[in-house]
Coordinates of C-alpha atoms in Angstrom, one line a residue:
M1 CA 1.9 1.0 6.0
H2 CA 0.3 3.3 3.1
A3 CA -2.6 6.1 4.0
V4 CA -3.9 8.9 3.5
V5 CA -3.4 11.6 5.8
L6 CA -4.9 15.5 6.2
H7 CA -2.0 17.5 7.9
T8 CA -4.2 21.1 7.0
F9 CA -7.6 21.7 6.6
G10 CA -8.2 23.0 3.3
P11 CA -8.3 21.8 -1.0
A12 CA -8.4 18.2 -2.0
E13 CA -4.6 18.2 -2.6
N14 CA -3.9 18.3 0.8
L15 CA -4.6 14.9 1.2
S16 CA -1.2 13.3 1.1
Y17 CA -0.3 9.9 0.4
E18 CA 2.5 8.6 2.6
I19 CA 3.8 5.8 4.7
V20 CA 2.9 5.5 8.7
P21 CA 3.1 3.3 11.4
D22 CA 0.7 0.1 11.5
P23 CA -1.9 0.2 13.6
E24 CA -1.9 -2.3 16.9
P25 CA -5.3 -3.5 17.6
G26 CA -6.2 -2.8 21.5
P27 CA -8.7 -4.5 23.8
G28 CA -12.0 -5.6 22.2
Q29 CA -10.2 -4.4 18.5
V30 CA -9.3 -6.2 15.2
R31 CA -7.2 -5.0 12.7
I32 CA -8.3 -5.4 9.2
A33 CA -6.4 -5.7 5.8
V34 CA -8.4 -3.1 3.8
R35 CA -9.9 -4.2 0.5
A36 CA -12.1 -1.0 0.2
A37 CA -12.6 1.9 1.8
G38 CA -15.7 4.3 1.7
V39 CA -15.6 8.3 0.6
H40 CA -18.3 10.5 1.8
L41 CA -19.1 13.8 0.5
V42 CA -19.5 15.1 4.4
E43 CA -15.6 13.9 4.3
T44 CA -14.8 16.3 1.6
M45 CA -16.5 19.3 3.8
M46 CA -14.4 18.1 6.7
R47 CA -11.7 18.4 4.8
A48 CA -11.9 21.8 4.1
G49 CA -12.5 22.9 7.5
L50 CA -16.3 23.2 7.5
S51 CA -18.5 22.4 10.3
G52 CA -21.7 22.4 12.0
G53 CA -25.1 20.9 10.7
S54 CA -25.1 17.8 9.6
T55 CA -21.2 18.1 9.5
P56 CA -19.3 15.9 12.5
P57 CA -16.9 18.3 14.6
L58 CA -13.5 18.6 12.7
P59 CA -11.0 15.9 13.8
E60 CA -7.7 16.9 15.4
L61 CA -4.6 16.8 12.5
P62 CA -3.2 14.9 11.3
S63 CA -6.0 12.8 10.5
I64 CA -7.0 9.8 8.7
F65 CA -10.7 9.9 7.1
G66 CA -13.0 7.2 6.3
G67 CA -14.7 5.2 8.6
E68 CA -16.6 2.9 6.2
V69 CA -13.8 -0.2 6.1
A70 CA -14.0 -3.4 4.4
G71 CA -11.5 -6.2 4.5
V72 CA -10.0 -9.1 6.0
V73 CA -9.1 -9.6 10.0
T74 CA -5.7 -10.0 10.4
A75 CA -5.0 -9.5 14.1
V76 CA -7.0 -9.1 17.1
G77 CA -6.3 -7.3 20.5
P78 CA -6.5 -8.6 24.0
G79 CA -10.0 -10.2 24.5
V80 CA -11.3 -10.9 21.1
D81 CA -11.8 -14.5 20.0
P82 CA -8.7 -15.7 17.3
A83 CA -11.6 -17.2 15.0
W84 CA -11.9 -13.6 13.6
I85 CA -8.7 -13.7 11.7
G86 CA -9.1 -14.6 8.0
R87 CA -13.1 -13.4 8.2
N88 CA -14.1 -10.7 5.8
V89 CA -15.6 -8.1 8.0
V90 CA -17.4 -4.5 7.2
T91 CA -17.5 -1.8 9.5
S92 CA -18.6 1.9 9.6
A93 CA -16.6 2.9 13.0
G94 CA -12.7 2.0 11.5
R95 CA -10.2 3.8 13.2
P96 CA -7.9 4.9 12.0
G97 CA -9.8 5.9 9.6
G98 CA -10.1 3.4 6.0
Y99 CA -7.8 5.5 3.7
A100 CA -5.0 3.0 4.6
E101 CA -3.6 -0.1 4.1
L102 CA -4.6 -1.0 7.6
A103 CA -7.5 -0.2 10.1
V104 CA -8.6 -1.0 13.4
A105 CA -12.1 -1.4 14.9
D106 CA -14.4 -2.5 17.7
V107 CA -15.2 -6.3 17.4
E108 CA -19.0 -4.9 18.4
A109 CA -18.9 -2.5 15.4
L110 CA -18.3 -5.7 12.8
H111 CA -20.4 -7.3 10.5
R112 CA -19.6 -10.5 8.8
I113 CA -19.9 -9.9 4.9
P114 CA -22.4 -12.2 3.2
T115 CA -21.1 -14.8 1.0
G116 CA -21.0 -14.0 -2.8
L117 CA -20.6 -10.0 -1.7
G118 CA -17.5 -8.0 -2.8
H119 CA -15.8 -6.0 -0.5
E120 CA -16.8 -2.7 -2.6
T121 CA -20.2 -3.3 -2.4
A122 CA -20.3 -4.2 1.0
V123 CA -18.4 -0.8 2.0
A124 CA -20.8 0.7 -0.3
M125 CA -23.8 -0.7 2.0
I126 CA -22.7 -0.3 5.1
V127 CA -23.1 3.3 5.4
T128 CA -24.8 4.4 1.9
G129 CA -27.4 1.3 1.9
C130 CA -28.0 1.9 5.7
T131 CA -29.0 5.5 5.5
A132 CA -31.2 5.0 2.2
L133 CA -33.1 2.4 3.9
Q134 CA -33.4 4.8 7.2
F135 CA -34.3 7.3 4.8
L136 CA -37.2 5.2 3.2
D137 CA -38.5 4.5 6.4
V138 CA -38.8 8.1 6.9
A139 CA -40.6 8.5 4.0
E140 CA -43.2 6.0 3.9
L141 CA -43.5 5.2 0.7
T142 CA -46.2 3.5 -1.1
S143 CA -46.8 2.0 -4.3
S144 CA -49.5 4.7 -5.0
D145 CA -46.8 7.6 -4.7
V146 CA -45.8 10.0 -7.4
V147 CA -42.1 10.0 -6.3
L148 CA -39.3 12.6 -7.2
V149 CA -35.8 11.7 -6.3
T150 CA -33.1 14.4 -6.8
S151 CA -29.6 13.8 -7.2
A152 CA -31.0 10.1 -8.2
A153 CA -27.8 9.0 -9.5
G154 CA -25.9 9.6 -6.4
G155 CA -25.0 6.7 -3.9
I156 CA -28.1 7.1 -1.9
G157 CA -30.3 8.4 -5.0
R158 CA -30.2 5.4 -7.0
L159 CA -30.8 3.0 -4.3
I160 CA -33.9 4.8 -3.7
V161 CA -35.0 5.0 -7.2
Q162 CA -34.3 1.2 -7.2
Y163 CA -36.6 0.7 -4.0
A164 CA -39.1 2.8 -5.2
H165 CA -39.8 1.4 -8.8
R166 CA -39.8 -2.3 -7.0
L167 CA -42.3 -1.1 -4.9
G168 CA -44.7 0.0 -7.6
A169 CA -44.7 3.7 -7.0
T170 CA -44.4 6.2 -9.9
V171 CA -40.9 7.4 -10.1
V172 CA -39.3 10.5 -11.4
G173 CA -35.5 10.5 -11.1
A174 CA -33.5 13.9 -11.7
A175 CA -30.2 14.0 -12.0
G176 CA -27.6 16.6 -13.7
G177 CA -25.8 15.6 -17.4
P178 CA -26.7 12.9 -20.0
A179 CA -24.6 10.1 -18.3
K180 CA -26.2 10.3 -15.3
V181 CA -29.9 10.8 -16.5
A182 CA -29.0 7.6 -18.6
A183 CA -27.5 5.5 -15.5
V184 CA -30.9 6.7 -13.5
R185 CA -33.3 5.4 -16.5
E186 CA -31.6 1.9 -16.4
L187 CA -32.3 1.6 -12.7
G188 CA -36.4 1.7 -13.9
A189 CA -37.2 5.3 -13.1
D190 CA -40.4 6.2 -15.1
L191 CA -38.9 9.4 -16.0
A192 CA -35.1 10.2 -16.1
V193 CA -34.6 14.0 -15.9
D194 CA -31.8 16.5 -16.4
Y195 CA -32.2 19.1 -13.7
D196 CA -29.6 21.5 -15.6
E197 CA -32.2 21.8 -18.5
P198 CA -34.0 24.4 -18.2
S199 CA -37.4 22.6 -19.3
W200 CA -37.2 19.6 -17.0
Q201 CA -40.0 20.8 -14.8
R202 CA -42.3 20.8 -17.7
A203 CA -41.0 17.5 -19.0
V204 CA -42.2 16.2 -15.5
A205 CA -45.5 17.6 -15.8
D206 CA -46.1 16.4 -19.0
L207 CA -45.1 12.9 -18.1
L208 CA -47.8 12.6 -15.3
G209 CA -50.3 14.0 -17.3
G210 CA -52.4 15.6 -14.6
R211 CA -51.1 13.8 -11.8
T212 CA -48.5 15.4 -9.3
V213 CA -45.6 14.5 -6.8
T214 CA -46.8 13.3 -3.7
A215 CA -43.4 12.5 -2.5
L216 CA -40.4 14.4 -2.9
L217 CA -36.9 13.0 -1.6
D218 CA -34.3 15.9 -1.9
G219 CA -30.8 15.0 -2.1
V220 CA -29.1 18.4 -3.9
G221 CA -30.4 21.3 -1.9
G222 CA -30.4 25.0 -3.2
D223 CA -32.1 26.1 -6.4
R224 CA -33.0 22.7 -7.7
A225 CA -34.6 22.0 -4.6
R226 CA -36.6 24.9 -5.0
A227 CA -37.6 23.8 -8.6
A228 CA -38.5 20.4 -7.4
F229 CA -40.6 21.6 -4.2
E230 CA -42.8 23.4 -6.9
L231 CA -43.7 20.3 -8.3
L232 CA -45.3 19.1 -5.2
A233 CA -48.7 18.5 -4.7
D234 CA -50.9 20.3 -2.0
G235 CA -50.4 17.7 1.0
G236 CA -47.5 16.0 -0.1
R237 CA -44.3 15.3 1.8
Y238 CA -41.0 17.0 1.1
V239 CA -37.8 15.0 2.8
T240 CA -34.5 16.1 3.0
I241 CA -32.1 13.2 2.3
G242 CA -29.0 15.3 1.5
N243 CA -27.4 18.5 0.1
A244 CA -25.0 17.6 -3.3
S245 CA -25.0 21.5 -3.9
Q246 CA -23.9 22.5 -0.4
Q247 CA -26.5 25.2 -0.8
D248 CA -29.6 25.4 1.2
F249 CA -32.9 25.0 0.7
T250 CA -35.7 25.6 3.6
P251 CA -39.6 25.3 2.5
D252 CA -41.2 28.6 3.8
P253 CA -43.3 27.7 6.8
E254 CA -46.2 29.6 5.9
E255 CA -46.5 27.7 2.2
L256 CA -46.0 24.3 3.9
K257 CA -49.1 25.3 6.2
E258 CA -51.4 26.4 3.2
R259 CA -50.6 23.8 1.2
G260 CA -50.9 21.0 4.0
L261 CA -47.4 19.9 3.3
T262 CA -45.0 18.2 5.6
A263 CA -41.0 18.8 5.6
T264 CA -38.5 16.6 7.2
N265 CA -34.7 17.1 7.4
A266 CA -33.9 13.0 7.6
L267 CA -30.5 14.1 7.8
L268 CA -30.8 15.8 11.3
L269 CA -33.4 13.4 12.3
L270 CA -31.2 10.4 12.1
L271 CA -28.0 12.1 14.1
G272 CA -30.6 11.6 16.8
R273 CA -31.1 8.0 16.3
P274 CA -27.5 6.5 16.3
D275 CA -28.8 3.4 18.4
E276 CA -30.9 1.9 15.4
R277 CA -27.6 2.0 12.9
P278 CA -26.6 -1.8 13.7
A279 CA -29.7 -3.5 13.0
Y280 CA -30.4 -0.9 9.4
E281 CA -26.7 -1.9 8.5
A282 CA -27.4 -5.6 8.8
R283 CA -30.3 -5.2 6.9
A284 CA -28.4 -2.9 3.9
L285 CA -26.2 -5.9 3.6
A286 CA -29.0 -8.9 3.7
A287 CA -30.3 -6.4 0.9
A288 CA -27.3 -6.2 -1.6
A289 CA -27.0 -10.0 -0.9
D290 CA -29.7 -11.0 -2.2
G291 CA -30.0 -8.4 -4.9
T292 CA -33.1 -6.4 -3.7
L293 CA -30.9 -3.4 -3.6
V294 CA -27.4 -3.1 -6.0
P295 CA -25.2 0.1 -5.6
A296 CA -23.3 1.7 -8.3
V297 CA -19.6 1.8 -7.1
Q298 CA -16.6 4.4 -8.8
A299 CA -13.5 2.9 -7.3
F300 CA -10.4 5.0 -7.1
P301 CA -6.8 3.8 -6.0
L302 CA -5.7 4.7 -2.6
S303 CA -3.0 6.8 -3.8
E304 CA -5.8 9.1 -5.8
A305 CA -7.8 10.0 -2.5
A306 CA -7.6 13.7 -3.6
A307 CA -8.7 13.1 -7.2
A308 CA -12.0 11.3 -5.4
H309 CA -12.4 14.2 -3.6
A310 CA -12.3 16.8 -6.3
A311 CA -14.3 14.3 -8.1
L312 CA -17.1 13.9 -5.7
E313 CA -17.4 17.5 -4.6
T314 CA -17.7 18.7 -7.8
R315 CA -20.4 15.8 -8.7
R316 CA -18.5 14.2 -11.1
T317 CA -19.0 11.1 -9.7
T318 CA -21.7 8.4 -10.3
G319 CA -22.8 6.1 -7.0
K320 CA -20.8 5.7 -4.0
V321 CA -17.1 6.4 -4.2
V322 CA -14.8 3.8 -2.9
L323 CA -10.8 3.9 -2.5
V324 CA -9.0 0.3 -3.2
P325 CA -5.5 0.0 -1.6

């Protein structure tokens, strides 16, 4: 089969498209003909050789990345019901990863794809949608909230904007560049702003007309997170949901105390709750199937995985990045 293999940590071009042996399913496993594989920002960090914090341990090399896999079951291992063959499935635990034409996964980690849901959408929801729902439960948004979402055109950000809009909250989405701002506006944000523009904070304040942000869900980090944090009302809540800039921002504990703010790093919080993921994965697929949440997908051919990584880590993508064999 063709697969994308990393032999040496480093830049995106280290990802090599090559032929490797087909994987065979072991006991309790199935083999999947991959129709779509998700690409995650954390994988770009691992590929570069970065670890620590919310980044998983580095894999042994050579390695095939991509645990997010959607496709059709073509073979089963010992102890697995042959009825799985031919079913459309999605999993967040592909092995070797989904950057390949074939992958194997434990049957217990599979979800059947709901009727009418495409492979690319399913793979976008199995981690991105699942994580968005977990973040939303941490944030505890209500219809009376004024919600500011940074990195709002990203895979998770756009789902949070949709959810908050449907909830009836006032939603401000911040993203970088006119195209991403337009995408956020189409999602139903009451205001979409370009946080690459120096006047974006003023634009938010003018729109709110005396109201202030009560919940900030920050997916970007760094200086933009600091600027967004300055818009947060006393008594508000700051929730870290990502770090697209790969730059840290940590609110000052004294300021939090003085202003009655709460700060939660949802990324670290959810690392300690792996048992919750299967139920959230099922919820995410159901939400996509009934149209409650609609992910954006930016697809790259499997052979262009290096280009996908480069685009993702330089923030030139919109929505979920997916590889298609």
